CSV table of C-alpha atoms in Angstrom, one decimal:
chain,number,residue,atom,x,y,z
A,5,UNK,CA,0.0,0.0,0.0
A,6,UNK,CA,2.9,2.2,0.8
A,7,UNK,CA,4.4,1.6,-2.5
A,8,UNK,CA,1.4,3.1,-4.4
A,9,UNK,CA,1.2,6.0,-2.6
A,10,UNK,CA,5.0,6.5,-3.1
A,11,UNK,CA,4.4,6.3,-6.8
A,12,UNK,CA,1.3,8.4,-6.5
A,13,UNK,CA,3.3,11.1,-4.7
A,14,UNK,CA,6.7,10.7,-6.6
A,15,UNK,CA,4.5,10.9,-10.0
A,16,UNK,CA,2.8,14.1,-8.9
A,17,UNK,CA,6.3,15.4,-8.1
A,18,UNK,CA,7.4,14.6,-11.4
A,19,UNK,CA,4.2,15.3,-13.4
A,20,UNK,CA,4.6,19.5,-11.4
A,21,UNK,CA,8.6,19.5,-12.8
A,22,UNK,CA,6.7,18.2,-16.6
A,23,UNK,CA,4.6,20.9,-16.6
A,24,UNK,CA,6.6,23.6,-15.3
A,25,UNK,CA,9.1,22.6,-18.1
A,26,UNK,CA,6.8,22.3,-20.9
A,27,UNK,CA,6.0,25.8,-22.7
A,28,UNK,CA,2.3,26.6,-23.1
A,29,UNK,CA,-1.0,26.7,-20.6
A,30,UNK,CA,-1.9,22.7,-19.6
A,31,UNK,CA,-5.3,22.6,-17.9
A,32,UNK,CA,-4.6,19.7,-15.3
A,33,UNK,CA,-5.8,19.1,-12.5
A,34,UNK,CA,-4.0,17.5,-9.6
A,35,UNK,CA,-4.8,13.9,-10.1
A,36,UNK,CA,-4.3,14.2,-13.8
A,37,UNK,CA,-1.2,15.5,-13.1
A,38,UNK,CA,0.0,12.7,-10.9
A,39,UNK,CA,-1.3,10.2,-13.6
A,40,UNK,CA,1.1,12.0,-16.0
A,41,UNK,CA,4.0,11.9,-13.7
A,42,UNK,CA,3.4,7.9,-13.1
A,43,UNK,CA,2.4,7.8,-16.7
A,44,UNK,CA,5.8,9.3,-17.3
A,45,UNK,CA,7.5,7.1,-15.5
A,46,UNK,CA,6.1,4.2,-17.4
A,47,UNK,CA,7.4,5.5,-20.8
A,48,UNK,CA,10.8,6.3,-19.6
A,49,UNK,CA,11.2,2.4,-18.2
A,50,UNK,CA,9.5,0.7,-21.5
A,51,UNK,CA,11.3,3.6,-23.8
A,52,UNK,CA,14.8,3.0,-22.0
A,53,UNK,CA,14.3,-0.5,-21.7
A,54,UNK,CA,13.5,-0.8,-25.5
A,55,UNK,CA,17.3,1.0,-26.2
A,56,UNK,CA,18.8,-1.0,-24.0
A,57,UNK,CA,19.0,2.0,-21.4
A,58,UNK,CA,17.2,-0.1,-18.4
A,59,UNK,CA,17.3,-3.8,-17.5
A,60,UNK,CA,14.1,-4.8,-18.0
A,61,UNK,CA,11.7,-4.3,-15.1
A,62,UNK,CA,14.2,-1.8,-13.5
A,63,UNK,CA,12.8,1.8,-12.7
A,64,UNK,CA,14.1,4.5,-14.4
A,65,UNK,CA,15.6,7.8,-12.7
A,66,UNK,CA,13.9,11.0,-12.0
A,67,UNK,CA,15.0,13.1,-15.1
A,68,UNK,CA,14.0,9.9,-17.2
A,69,UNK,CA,10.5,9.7,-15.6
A,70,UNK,CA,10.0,13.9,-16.4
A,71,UNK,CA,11.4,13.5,-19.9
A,72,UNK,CA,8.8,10.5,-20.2
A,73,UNK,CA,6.0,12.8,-19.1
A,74,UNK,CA,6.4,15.9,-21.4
A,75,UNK,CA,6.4,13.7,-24.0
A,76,UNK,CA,3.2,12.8,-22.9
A,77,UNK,CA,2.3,16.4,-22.6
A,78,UNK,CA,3.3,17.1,-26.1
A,79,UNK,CA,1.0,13.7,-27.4
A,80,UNK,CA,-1.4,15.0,-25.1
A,81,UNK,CA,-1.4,18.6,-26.9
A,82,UNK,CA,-1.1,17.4,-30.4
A,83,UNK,CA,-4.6,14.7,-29.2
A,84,UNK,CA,-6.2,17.9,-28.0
A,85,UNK,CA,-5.4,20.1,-31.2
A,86,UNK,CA,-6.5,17.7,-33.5
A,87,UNK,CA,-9.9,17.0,-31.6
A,88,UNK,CA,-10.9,20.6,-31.3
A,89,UNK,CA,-10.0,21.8,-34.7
């Protein structure tokens, strides 16, 4: 249980340091946010992993994880753009 909330609160960390980084006006909220950190985090371990960056299964660091979540920021944008237009 203590695990999760780590994550949780590690992932809303690193989603906060995404978005602060990221140019341009993100309407998040707070969970969505933390989703985006974790979510981050899962891109940087299966992105690594796939060029041989990570051991499979390992977790990646803290500047992978934020690197993982803008790009999920920018996917998220270019979703957004294309759905309103």
């Amino acid at each position: 249980m203590m695990s999760i909330l780590g994550s949780l609160f590690i992932g809303l960390i690193v989603g906060f340091v995404a978005r602060a980084l990221k140019p341009g006006d993100d309407k998040l909220g707070l969970i969505m946010t933390a989703l985006l950190g974790v979510g981050g985090s899962f891109v940087a371990g299966y992105g690594g992993a796939a060029l041989g960056l990570y051991a499979p299964g390992s977790a990646p660091g803290f500047i992978a994880s934020v690197i993982g979540a803008i790009v999920l920021l920018y996917a998220y944008a270019f979703v957004k753009s294309k759905s309103s237009s």
